[in-house]
Amino acid sequence: MPAPTVDHPTQSGQPSRPHRRGRLTRWRRDLLGPGGLRILAAAAGGYALYQAFAPSTRWWLAIVGFTLLGLALDRRGWRAGLGLAFVFGLTFYIPLLSFTNIYVGDFPWYALSVAEAVLTAPVGALVAAASRRLPLWPAWAAAAWITGEALRGRIPFGGFPWGGIAFSQPDGPLLPAASLVGSVGLAFLTALAGFALAALIGALVARPRPPWRSVAILGSGALLLVPFVLGVLGLSTMQRGTDAPTETIAVIQGNVPRPGLDFNAERRAVLDLHAQQTHQLAADVRAGRTPAPTLVIWPENSTDIDPYRNADANAVISAAAADIGVPILVGAVVQGSNAGEGYNMGIVWDPVTGPGDTYTKRHPLPFGEYMPYRSFFRLFSDKVDLQRGTFLPGERPGNFDIAGVPVGDVICFEVVYDELVRDVVNGGAQVLVVQTNNATFGYTDETYQQQAMSRVRAVEHGRSVLISSTSGVSTVIRPDGTIESSIPLFTPGYLTPQVPLIQATTPGTVLGGPLEWLLALATPVALAISILLARRRRRAGADGASAATASAPGSTITTGGPTAATTTEDPTP
């Protein structure tokens, strides 16, 4: 019998060349075989998920994306899961966040996309482990996705949950479920449909056919139906506002002189454009061409000239409010007490008494409204100095009573944060307002993705949503998520919808917060319990085997010393 060949390490402690060549050969074989197919499936899945987001209406591609991810991760190890989910995250976030490079170059775009993909990677480890250890693994896998969304929604710098899976579904049959289980539940159901389809495909094509094949087919098929059943049930909790009292609320889109980061280089011009549209609205009301509004909404950054400090800006806004004769919710940049500091505010401007109640944006956007670790990030891009000042956060939700109308205000990207929108609804808002400035992102998909988020929020909370944008797309969204009217990009105009004032609270508003924590913790806790139980079983099995050996006829027990017997534990759970 020939002696076995052993690859000895070199004097440096590294594996010898034959060993490295063998490892490279194995990697090459894996990449050209099933391993490579799994990488391709993960990459295709991420891109399919991106294709489900606005302006696309192909909601079903989100399910396809999770199906491909599930097929890639099924029964893999956790290390492979990390890598495959990272690939999935790259092909999803790089195209989704392409709007971030429109005026500041590629580095911020790629850096943000890679950061989001890194935060997606742990989801792959959880899903891969769940597929090997937990029954009905697609449900645990969908919950693991919520773990990832909760992580990305909080870190770093307060999180950036753009790309939440719920926001791929404003045109799909699952949307009504948001009124039942919130946007978190909608995200869970979307992922569940994809992972259940992956499990169903795996059970159908398994060779040789395992004895549990029929059970697996039935179980995964049932899980696949659950999201669509809840989508139908959600129709019963979705608000439509048909019996609610209504008020006419005007939405102004004044437009900007030019798109891009310097949209407000002519700050007075932007203010004048919004004042002009308000004067036009007042003239049309007097002429009987449009109904008189109860209040008027101006967008974020409609005045970047502090109206508290600048008498001219104050006079322009006051004249517009006096002409229309009702309060205006003005989006304004207000200087702070220290140089370089400011506030992104919504100010209620009364036609008689002038500025009154205010809301300060609670979640300023890192890199867009303040620059964290400026000196560090300057090492990678000098574009950090385009953000000169620092916007300070507010402390209370944006609840107003404007002319007797309970309004809930969120500013720009705040619409993507579940808790910020939920806070104003819980504070009594009967209509939601999104003051936003999308001129910074030009003609990209960002404005349509933000509109899709607002459509999901409308269904989730059973409220009309009014988007007022400097440059578009300003939109009136009904409580059922449908679009009533809108103004195209970079087009001045106004909207005067009859808005239902709804007081009812949807189950989605109540359940959304607790459900997020329940789902986010479910898979890590279940896996921890599974691993602990498996280790306990292994120890019990090893102890039983030792006892059986000791009691066998003619056995010899040796204790202590270098010749003591040893037991090798089975590494499999």
Coordinates of C-alpha atoms in Angstrom, one line a residue:
M1 CA 0.0 0.0 0.0
P2 CA 1.6 3.3 -1.0
A3 CA 2.1 5.9 1.7
P4 CA -0.3 8.8 1.6
T5 CA 0.8 12.1 0.2
V6 CA 0.8 15.1 2.6
D7 CA 1.2 18.8 1.5
H8 CA 3.6 20.2 4.1
P9 CA 3.6 23.9 4.8
T10 CA 6.7 25.9 3.9
Q11 CA 9.0 27.5 6.4
S12 CA 6.9 30.6 6.2
G13 CA 3.9 28.7 7.5
Q14 CA 2.0 29.0 4.2
P15 CA 0.6 26.0 2.2
S16 CA 2.9 24.5 -0.4
R17 CA 2.5 25.3 -4.1
P18 CA 0.8 21.9 -4.8
H19 CA -1.7 22.6 -2.1
R20 CA -2.4 26.1 -3.5
R21 CA -2.8 24.7 -7.0
G22 CA -5.2 22.1 -5.7
R23 CA -7.3 24.8 -4.0
L24 CA -7.3 26.9 -7.1
T25 CA -8.4 23.9 -9.1
R26 CA -11.3 23.2 -6.7
W27 CA -12.4 26.9 -6.9
R28 CA -12.2 26.8 -10.7
R29 CA -14.3 23.6 -10.8
D30 CA -16.9 25.1 -8.5
L31 CA -17.2 28.3 -10.5
L32 CA -17.7 26.3 -13.7
G33 CA -20.2 24.0 -12.0
P34 CA -23.0 24.4 -9.5
G35 CA -21.1 27.2 -7.6
G36 CA -20.9 29.4 -10.7
L37 CA -24.6 28.8 -11.4
R38 CA -25.5 29.9 -7.9
I39 CA -23.5 33.1 -8.3
L40 CA -25.2 33.8 -11.6
A41 CA -28.6 33.1 -9.9
A42 CA -27.8 35.5 -7.1
A43 CA -26.7 38.2 -9.6
A44 CA -29.7 37.7 -11.8
G45 CA -32.0 37.8 -8.7
G46 CA -30.7 41.2 -7.6
Y47 CA -31.1 42.7 -11.0
A48 CA -34.6 41.2 -11.3
L49 CA -35.5 42.8 -8.0
Y50 CA -34.3 46.2 -9.2
Q51 CA -36.5 45.9 -12.3
A52 CA -39.6 45.6 -10.0
F53 CA -39.0 49.2 -8.7
A54 CA -40.6 52.4 -10.2
P55 CA -40.9 53.6 -12.8
S56 CA -41.4 49.9 -13.7
T57 CA -44.8 48.4 -12.8
R58 CA -43.5 44.8 -13.0
W59 CA -44.2 44.0 -9.4
W60 CA -43.8 40.2 -10.0
L61 CA -40.1 40.6 -10.8
A62 CA -39.5 41.1 -7.0
I63 CA -40.9 37.6 -6.5
V64 CA -38.7 36.3 -9.3
G65 CA -35.7 38.0 -7.7
F66 CA -36.2 36.3 -4.3
T67 CA -36.9 33.0 -6.1
L68 CA -33.5 33.1 -7.7
L69 CA -31.8 34.1 -4.4
G70 CA -33.6 31.2 -2.6
L71 CA -32.4 28.8 -5.3
A72 CA -28.8 30.1 -4.9
L73 CA -28.8 29.9 -1.1
D74 CA -30.7 26.6 -0.6
R75 CA -28.7 24.3 1.7
R76 CA -25.5 26.3 1.4
G77 CA -23.1 27.1 4.2
W78 CA -23.2 30.4 6.0
R79 CA -20.0 31.6 4.4
A80 CA -21.4 30.9 0.9
G81 CA -24.5 32.7 2.0
L82 CA -22.6 35.8 2.9
G83 CA -21.0 35.9 -0.5
L84 CA -24.1 35.1 -2.6
A85 CA -26.2 37.7 -0.8
F86 CA -23.4 40.3 -1.3
V87 CA -23.5 39.6 -5.1
F88 CA -27.3 39.9 -4.9
G89 CA -27.1 43.2 -3.1
L90 CA -24.6 44.6 -5.6
T91 CA -26.7 43.9 -8.7
F92 CA -29.7 45.3 -6.9
Y93 CA -28.4 48.5 -5.3
I94 CA -25.9 49.6 -8.0
P95 CA -28.7 50.2 -10.6
L96 CA -31.3 51.2 -8.0
L97 CA -29.1 54.0 -6.5
S98 CA -27.7 55.3 -9.8
F99 CA -29.6 58.6 -9.3
T100 CA -27.0 59.4 -6.6
N101 CA -24.2 59.9 -9.2
I102 CA -26.1 62.3 -11.5
Y103 CA -24.1 65.4 -10.4
V104 CA -21.5 64.3 -8.0
G105 CA -19.6 61.5 -9.8
D106 CA -19.5 57.8 -9.5
F107 CA -17.6 57.3 -6.2
P108 CA -20.6 58.2 -3.8
W109 CA -22.9 56.0 -5.9
Y110 CA -20.6 53.0 -5.7
A111 CA -19.7 53.6 -2.1
L112 CA -23.3 53.7 -1.0
S113 CA -24.2 50.7 -3.2
V114 CA -21.4 48.6 -1.8
A115 CA -22.3 49.6 1.8
E116 CA -25.9 48.5 1.3
A117 CA -24.7 45.2 -0.3
V118 CA -22.4 44.6 2.7
L119 CA -25.4 45.1 5.0
T120 CA -27.3 42.6 2.9
A121 CA -24.7 39.9 3.1
P122 CA -25.7 38.7 6.7
V123 CA -29.2 38.0 5.3
G124 CA -27.6 35.4 3.0
A125 CA -25.9 33.7 6.0
L126 CA -29.3 33.5 7.9
V127 CA -31.2 32.2 4.9
A128 CA -28.6 29.6 4.0
A129 CA -28.6 28.4 7.6
A130 CA -32.4 28.4 7.8
S131 CA -32.7 26.3 4.7
R132 CA -30.6 23.6 6.4
R133 CA -31.8 23.8 9.9
L134 CA -35.4 25.0 10.1
P135 CA -38.7 23.6 8.9
L136 CA -40.7 25.7 6.5
W137 CA -37.5 27.5 5.7
P138 CA -39.1 30.1 3.2
A139 CA -40.9 31.7 6.1
W140 CA -37.7 32.0 8.2
A141 CA -35.9 33.3 5.1
A142 CA -38.5 36.0 4.5
A143 CA -38.2 37.0 8.2
A144 CA -34.4 37.1 7.7
W145 CA -34.9 39.6 4.9
I146 CA -36.7 41.8 7.4
T147 CA -33.7 41.4 9.8
G148 CA -31.6 42.9 7.0
E149 CA -34.1 45.7 6.3
A150 CA -34.2 46.6 10.0
L151 CA -30.4 46.7 10.0
R152 CA -30.1 48.9 6.9
G153 CA -32.8 51.2 8.2
R154 CA -30.7 52.1 11.3
I155 CA -27.0 51.9 10.5
P156 CA -24.8 53.7 9.7
F157 CA -25.8 57.3 10.4
G158 CA -29.4 56.5 11.2
G159 CA -29.8 54.1 8.3
F160 CA -30.8 54.4 4.6
P161 CA -33.8 52.1 3.9
W162 CA -34.2 53.1 0.3
G163 CA -35.0 49.9 -1.6
G164 CA -37.3 48.5 1.0
I165 CA -39.1 45.6 -0.7
A166 CA -42.6 46.9 0.1
F167 CA -42.0 49.8 -2.2
S168 CA -41.7 47.5 -5.2
Q169 CA -45.4 46.6 -4.9
P170 CA -47.6 49.7 -5.5
D171 CA -49.0 48.1 -8.6
G172 CA -49.3 44.5 -7.4
P173 CA -52.0 42.4 -5.8
L174 CA -50.1 42.2 -2.5
L175 CA -50.4 46.0 -1.9
P176 CA -53.7 45.8 0.1
A177 CA -51.9 43.7 2.7
A178 CA -50.1 46.9 3.7
S179 CA -53.3 48.1 5.3
L180 CA -53.5 44.8 7.3
V181 CA -49.8 44.2 8.3
G182 CA -48.0 47.4 7.4
S183 CA -45.2 48.0 5.0
V184 CA -43.0 45.6 7.0
G185 CA -45.6 42.9 6.6
L186 CA -45.9 43.7 2.9
A187 CA -42.1 43.3 2.5
F188 CA -42.2 40.0 4.4
L189 CA -45.0 38.6 2.2
T190 CA -43.2 39.6 -1.0
A191 CA -40.0 37.8 0.1
L192 CA -42.1 34.9 1.3
A193 CA -43.7 34.4 -2.1
G194 CA -40.2 34.3 -3.8
F195 CA -38.6 32.0 -1.3
A196 CA -41.7 29.7 -1.3
L197 CA -41.5 29.4 -5.0
A198 CA -37.8 28.5 -4.8
A199 CA -38.6 25.8 -2.3
L200 CA -41.4 24.5 -4.5
I201 CA -39.1 24.4 -7.5
G202 CA -36.4 22.6 -5.4
A203 CA -38.9 20.0 -4.3
L204 CA -40.2 19.4 -7.8
V205 CA -36.8 18.9 -9.4
A206 CA -35.1 17.0 -6.5
R207 CA -33.3 13.9 -7.7
P208 CA -33.5 11.2 -6.4
R209 CA -36.9 11.9 -5.2
P210 CA -36.8 12.1 -1.4
P211 CA -39.5 10.4 0.7
W212 CA -40.7 13.8 2.0
R213 CA -41.2 15.2 -1.5
S214 CA -45.0 15.4 -1.4
V215 CA -45.0 17.1 2.0
A216 CA -42.4 19.6 0.8
I217 CA -44.5 20.4 -2.4
L218 CA -47.6 20.9 -0.3
G219 CA -45.9 23.0 2.3
S220 CA -44.1 25.3 -0.1
G221 CA -47.2 25.6 -2.2
A222 CA -49.3 26.6 0.8
L223 CA -46.6 29.2 1.8
L224 CA -46.7 30.6 -1.8
L225 CA -50.5 31.2 -1.5
V226 CA -50.3 33.0 1.8
P227 CA -49.2 36.4 0.5
F228 CA -51.9 36.5 -2.1
V229 CA -54.6 35.4 0.3
L230 CA -53.5 38.2 2.7
G231 CA -53.5 40.6 -0.3
V232 CA -57.2 39.8 -0.8
L233 CA -58.0 40.0 2.9
G234 CA -56.3 43.4 2.9
L235 CA -59.0 44.8 0.6
S236 CA -61.4 44.7 3.6
T237 CA -59.1 46.9 5.8
M238 CA -58.0 49.3 3.0
Q239 CA -59.5 52.8 3.3
R240 CA -61.1 54.6 0.4
G241 CA -62.5 57.7 2.0
T242 CA -65.8 57.5 0.2
D243 CA -67.8 58.5 3.2
A244 CA -65.3 60.8 4.8
P245 CA -65.6 64.7 4.8
T246 CA -63.4 66.4 2.3
E247 CA -61.4 69.6 2.0
T248 CA -59.8 71.2 -1.0
I249 CA -56.1 71.4 -0.6
A250 CA -53.9 73.0 -3.2
V251 CA -50.5 71.6 -4.1
I252 CA -48.0 74.0 -5.7
Q253 CA -45.1 73.1 -8.1
G254 CA -43.3 76.2 -9.0
N255 CA -40.4 74.6 -10.8
V256 CA -36.7 75.7 -10.7
P257 CA -34.5 77.6 -13.1
R258 CA -32.3 74.6 -13.7
P259 CA -32.0 71.0 -12.5
G260 CA -29.0 69.8 -10.5
L261 CA -27.1 70.7 -7.3
D262 CA -27.2 74.4 -8.2
F263 CA -31.0 74.3 -8.7
N264 CA -31.2 77.0 -6.0
A265 CA -28.3 79.1 -7.2
E266 CA -30.9 81.8 -8.0
R267 CA -32.7 81.4 -4.6
R268 CA -34.9 84.3 -5.1
A269 CA -36.0 82.9 -8.5
V270 CA -37.2 79.7 -6.9
L271 CA -39.2 81.6 -4.3
D272 CA -40.7 83.8 -7.0
L273 CA -41.7 80.8 -9.1
H274 CA -43.7 79.3 -6.3
A275 CA -45.3 82.7 -5.4
Q276 CA -46.2 83.2 -9.0
Q277 CA -48.1 79.8 -9.2
T278 CA -49.9 80.8 -6.0
H279 CA -51.0 84.1 -7.5
Q280 CA -52.1 82.2 -10.6
L281 CA -54.1 79.9 -8.4
A282 CA -55.7 82.9 -6.6
A283 CA -56.6 84.4 -10.0
D284 CA -58.2 81.2 -11.2
V285 CA -60.2 80.9 -8.0
R286 CA -61.6 84.4 -8.4
A287 CA -62.4 83.6 -12.0
G288 CA -64.2 80.4 -11.0
R289 CA -61.9 78.2 -12.9
T290 CA -60.8 76.1 -9.9
P291 CA -62.3 75.6 -6.4
A292 CA -61.0 77.7 -3.5
P293 CA -58.6 75.7 -1.3
T294 CA -58.7 75.5 2.5
L295 CA -54.9 75.5 2.6
V296 CA -51.9 75.5 0.2
I297 CA -48.8 73.3 0.2
W298 CA -45.5 74.5 -1.0
P299 CA -42.5 72.1 -1.4
E300 CA -39.3 71.6 0.4
N301 CA -36.8 74.4 -0.5
S302 CA -39.5 76.6 -1.9
T303 CA -37.5 79.3 -0.1
D304 CA -33.8 78.9 0.7
I305 CA -33.8 82.5 1.9
D306 CA -34.6 82.5 5.6
P307 CA -37.9 84.4 5.8
Y308 CA -37.4 85.2 9.5
R309 CA -34.2 87.1 8.7
N310 CA -34.9 88.4 5.2
A311 CA -37.7 91.0 4.9
D312 CA -37.9 90.7 1.1
A313 CA -38.6 86.9 1.3
N314 CA -41.0 87.5 4.1
A315 CA -42.9 90.0 2.0
V316 CA -43.1 87.7 -1.1
I317 CA -44.6 84.8 1.0
S318 CA -46.9 87.1 2.8
A319 CA -48.2 88.6 -0.4
A320 CA -48.9 85.2 -1.9
A321 CA -50.7 84.0 1.3
A322 CA -52.8 87.2 1.4
D323 CA -53.7 86.8 -2.3
I324 CA -55.0 83.3 -1.9
G325 CA -56.5 84.1 1.5
V326 CA -55.6 80.8 3.2
P327 CA -52.6 79.4 5.1
I328 CA -49.6 78.1 3.1
L329 CA -47.3 75.4 4.4
V330 CA -44.0 76.7 3.2
G331 CA -40.8 74.6 2.9
A332 CA -38.0 76.8 4.1
V333 CA -34.3 76.8 5.0
V334 CA -33.9 78.6 8.3
Q335 CA -30.5 79.7 9.7
G336 CA -29.4 78.4 13.1
S337 CA -27.9 80.4 15.9
N338 CA -24.4 79.2 14.9
A339 CA -22.7 80.0 11.5
G340 CA -23.1 77.1 9.1
E341 CA -26.0 75.5 10.9
G342 CA -29.6 75.5 9.8
Y343 CA -33.0 73.8 9.8
N344 CA -35.0 72.2 7.0
M345 CA -38.5 73.5 8.0
G346 CA -42.1 73.4 7.2
I347 CA -43.7 76.8 8.3
V348 CA -47.4 77.5 8.5
W349 CA -47.8 80.9 7.0
D350 CA -51.1 82.6 7.9
P351 CA -52.5 85.2 5.4
V352 CA -53.0 87.7 8.3
T353 CA -50.5 86.9 11.1
G354 CA -47.6 85.5 9.0
P355 CA -45.3 82.7 10.2
G356 CA -46.7 80.4 12.9
D357 CA -46.3 76.7 13.7
T358 CA -43.2 74.9 12.4
Y359 CA -41.9 71.4 11.8
T360 CA -38.2 70.7 11.6
K361 CA -37.0 67.7 9.6
R362 CA -36.2 65.0 12.1
H363 CA -33.9 62.9 10.0
P364 CA -31.5 65.1 8.0
L365 CA -29.8 63.0 5.3
P366 CA -26.1 62.2 5.8
F367 CA -23.9 63.5 2.9
G368 CA -26.9 65.5 1.6
E369 CA -27.8 67.7 4.6
Y370 CA -24.8 67.2 6.8
M371 CA -21.4 65.7 6.2
P372 CA -20.2 63.1 8.8
Y373 CA -16.4 62.6 9.1
R374 CA -15.7 65.2 6.5
S375 CA -11.9 65.0 6.6
F376 CA -12.0 61.2 6.3
F377 CA -14.4 61.1 3.3
R378 CA -12.5 63.9 1.6
L379 CA -9.7 61.4 1.1
F380 CA -11.9 59.6 -1.4
S381 CA -13.7 62.5 -3.0
D382 CA -13.5 66.3 -2.9
K383 CA -17.3 66.4 -3.6
V384 CA -17.8 66.3 0.2
D385 CA -17.2 70.0 0.2
L386 CA -20.3 70.6 -1.9
Q387 CA -22.2 70.1 1.3
R388 CA -21.1 73.2 3.1
G389 CA -23.5 73.5 6.0
T390 CA -25.1 71.3 8.6
F391 CA -28.8 70.8 9.0
L392 CA -29.8 70.1 12.6
P393 CA -32.6 67.6 13.4
G394 CA -36.0 68.4 14.9
E395 CA -37.4 66.7 17.9
R396 CA -41.2 66.3 17.3
P397 CA -43.4 64.8 14.6
G398 CA -44.8 67.1 11.9
N399 CA -48.4 67.3 13.1
F400 CA -50.2 70.5 12.2
D401 CA -53.8 71.8 12.5
I402 CA -54.0 74.1 9.5
A403 CA -57.3 75.8 9.0
G404 CA -59.0 73.0 10.9
V405 CA -57.3 70.3 8.8
P406 CA -55.1 67.8 10.8
V407 CA -52.0 67.5 8.5
G408 CA -49.1 65.1 9.0
D409 CA -45.9 66.5 7.3
V410 CA -42.7 64.6 6.4
I411 CA -39.9 66.1 4.4
C412 CA -38.4 64.4 1.4
F413 CA -36.6 61.2 2.2
E414 CA -38.4 60.9 5.5
V415 CA -41.2 59.2 3.7
V416 CA -39.0 56.1 3.5
Y417 CA -38.7 55.8 7.3
D418 CA -41.6 53.7 8.8
E419 CA -41.5 55.3 12.2
L420 CA -41.5 58.9 11.0
V421 CA -44.6 58.4 9.0
R422 CA -46.3 56.3 11.6
D423 CA -45.7 59.0 14.2
V424 CA -47.7 61.7 12.4
V425 CA -50.6 59.2 11.8
N426 CA -50.6 58.3 15.5
G427 CA -50.5 62.1 16.2
G428 CA -53.9 62.5 14.5
A429 CA -53.0 63.4 10.9
Q430 CA -56.0 62.8 8.6
V431 CA -54.0 63.7 5.4
L432 CA -50.2 63.1 4.8
V433 CA -48.0 65.7 3.1
V434 CA -44.6 65.0 1.6
Q435 CA -42.7 68.2 1.0
T436 CA -39.8 67.4 -1.3
N437 CA -37.2 68.8 -3.6
N438 CA -36.3 66.4 -6.4
A439 CA -34.5 69.0 -8.6
T440 CA -31.2 67.7 -7.2
F441 CA -31.7 64.4 -9.0
G442 CA -32.7 65.8 -12.4
Y443 CA -34.6 63.4 -14.7
T444 CA -33.6 60.2 -12.9
D445 CA -35.9 57.6 -11.4
E446 CA -35.6 58.9 -7.9
T447 CA -38.8 61.0 -8.0
Y448 CA -40.8 58.0 -9.2
Q449 CA -39.3 55.7 -6.6
Q450 CA -40.3 58.3 -3.9
Q451 CA -43.8 58.4 -5.4
A452 CA -44.1 54.6 -5.1
M453 CA -43.1 54.9 -1.5
S454 CA -45.9 57.4 -0.9
R455 CA -48.4 55.1 -2.6
V456 CA -47.6 52.3 -0.2
R457 CA -47.8 54.8 2.7
A458 CA -51.3 55.8 1.6
V459 CA -52.5 52.2 1.8
E460 CA -50.6 51.3 4.9
H461 CA -52.1 54.2 6.9
G462 CA -55.4 54.8 5.0
R463 CA -54.6 58.4 4.2
S464 CA -54.4 60.5 1.1
V465 CA -50.8 61.6 0.4
L466 CA -50.0 64.9 -1.2
I467 CA -46.5 65.2 -2.7
S468 CA -45.5 68.8 -3.3
S469 CA -42.2 69.0 -5.2
T470 CA -40.2 71.9 -6.4
S471 CA -39.7 70.4 -9.8
G472 CA -42.0 67.3 -9.9
V473 CA -43.5 64.9 -9.8
S474 CA -46.1 66.6 -7.5
T475 CA -48.8 64.0 -7.0
V476 CA -52.2 63.5 -5.4
I477 CA -52.5 59.9 -4.1
R478 CA -55.8 58.4 -2.9
P479 CA -56.0 56.3 0.3
D480 CA -56.1 53.2 -1.9
G481 CA -52.7 54.0 -3.4
T482 CA -54.0 55.1 -6.8
I483 CA -52.8 58.3 -8.4
E484 CA -55.5 60.9 -8.9
S485 CA -53.5 63.6 -10.5
S486 CA -49.9 64.8 -11.0
I487 CA -47.7 67.5 -12.5
P488 CA -44.8 66.3 -14.8
L489 CA -41.1 66.9 -14.1
F490 CA -39.8 70.5 -14.5
T491 CA -43.3 71.9 -15.3
P492 CA -44.9 74.6 -13.2
G493 CA -48.5 74.1 -12.1
Y494 CA -50.9 73.4 -9.2
L495 CA -53.4 70.7 -8.2
T496 CA -56.6 71.3 -6.2
P497 CA -57.9 67.9 -5.2
Q498 CA -60.9 67.2 -2.9
V499 CA -59.1 65.3 -0.1
P500 CA -61.0 62.9 2.2
L501 CA -60.1 63.5 5.9
I502 CA -60.0 60.0 7.4
Q503 CA -59.9 59.3 11.1
A504 CA -60.0 55.5 11.0
T505 CA -56.7 53.7 12.0
T506 CA -55.7 50.7 9.9
P507 CA -54.3 47.5 11.4
G508 CA -51.1 48.2 9.5
T509 CA -50.6 51.4 11.5
V510 CA -51.0 49.5 14.7
L511 CA -49.1 46.3 13.9
G512 CA -46.3 47.7 11.8
G513 CA -43.9 48.6 14.6
P514 CA -44.2 45.4 16.7
L515 CA -44.3 43.2 13.6
E516 CA -40.9 44.6 12.5
W517 CA -39.3 43.6 15.8
L518 CA -40.9 40.2 15.8
L519 CA -39.9 39.3 12.3
A520 CA -36.4 40.9 12.6
L521 CA -35.6 38.8 15.7
A522 CA -37.4 35.6 14.6
T523 CA -34.7 33.9 12.4
P524 CA -31.6 34.7 14.5
V525 CA -33.4 33.5 17.6
A526 CA -34.7 30.3 15.9
L527 CA -31.3 29.5 14.5
A528 CA -29.6 30.0 17.9
I529 CA -32.1 27.7 19.6
S530 CA -31.6 25.1 16.8
I531 CA -27.8 25.2 17.1
L532 CA -28.0 24.9 20.9
L533 CA -30.4 21.9 20.7
A534 CA -28.2 20.2 18.1
R535 CA -25.1 20.6 20.3
R536 CA -27.0 19.1 23.2
R537 CA -28.1 16.1 21.1
R538 CA -24.5 15.5 20.0
R539 CA -23.3 15.6 23.6
A540 CA -26.0 13.2 24.7
G541 CA -25.2 10.9 21.8
A542 CA -21.5 11.0 22.6
D543 CA -22.2 10.2 26.3
G544 CA -24.4 7.3 25.4
A545 CA -21.8 5.9 23.1
S546 CA -19.2 6.1 25.8
A547 CA -21.4 4.4 28.3
A548 CA -22.2 1.6 25.9
T549 CA -18.6 1.0 25.1
A550 CA -17.7 1.0 28.8
S551 CA -20.4 -1.6 29.6
A552 CA -19.5 -3.9 26.7
P553 CA -18.2 -7.4 27.7
G554 CA -14.4 -7.5 27.8
S555 CA -14.0 -3.7 27.5
T556 CA -11.1 -2.0 29.2
I557 CA -11.3 1.4 30.7
T558 CA -8.2 3.5 30.9
T559 CA -8.1 6.8 32.8
G560 CA -5.5 9.4 32.9
G561 CA -2.0 9.5 31.3
P562 CA -1.0 9.8 27.7
T563 CA -2.7 6.6 26.7
A564 CA -6.2 7.8 27.8
A565 CA -9.0 7.0 25.4
T566 CA -10.5 9.9 23.4
T567 CA -13.9 10.5 21.9
T568 CA -14.3 12.2 18.5
E569 CA -17.6 14.2 18.4
D570 CA -19.7 14.0 15.2
P571 CA -19.6 17.5 13.7
T572 CA -23.0 17.2 12.0
P573 CA -26.0 18.4 13.9

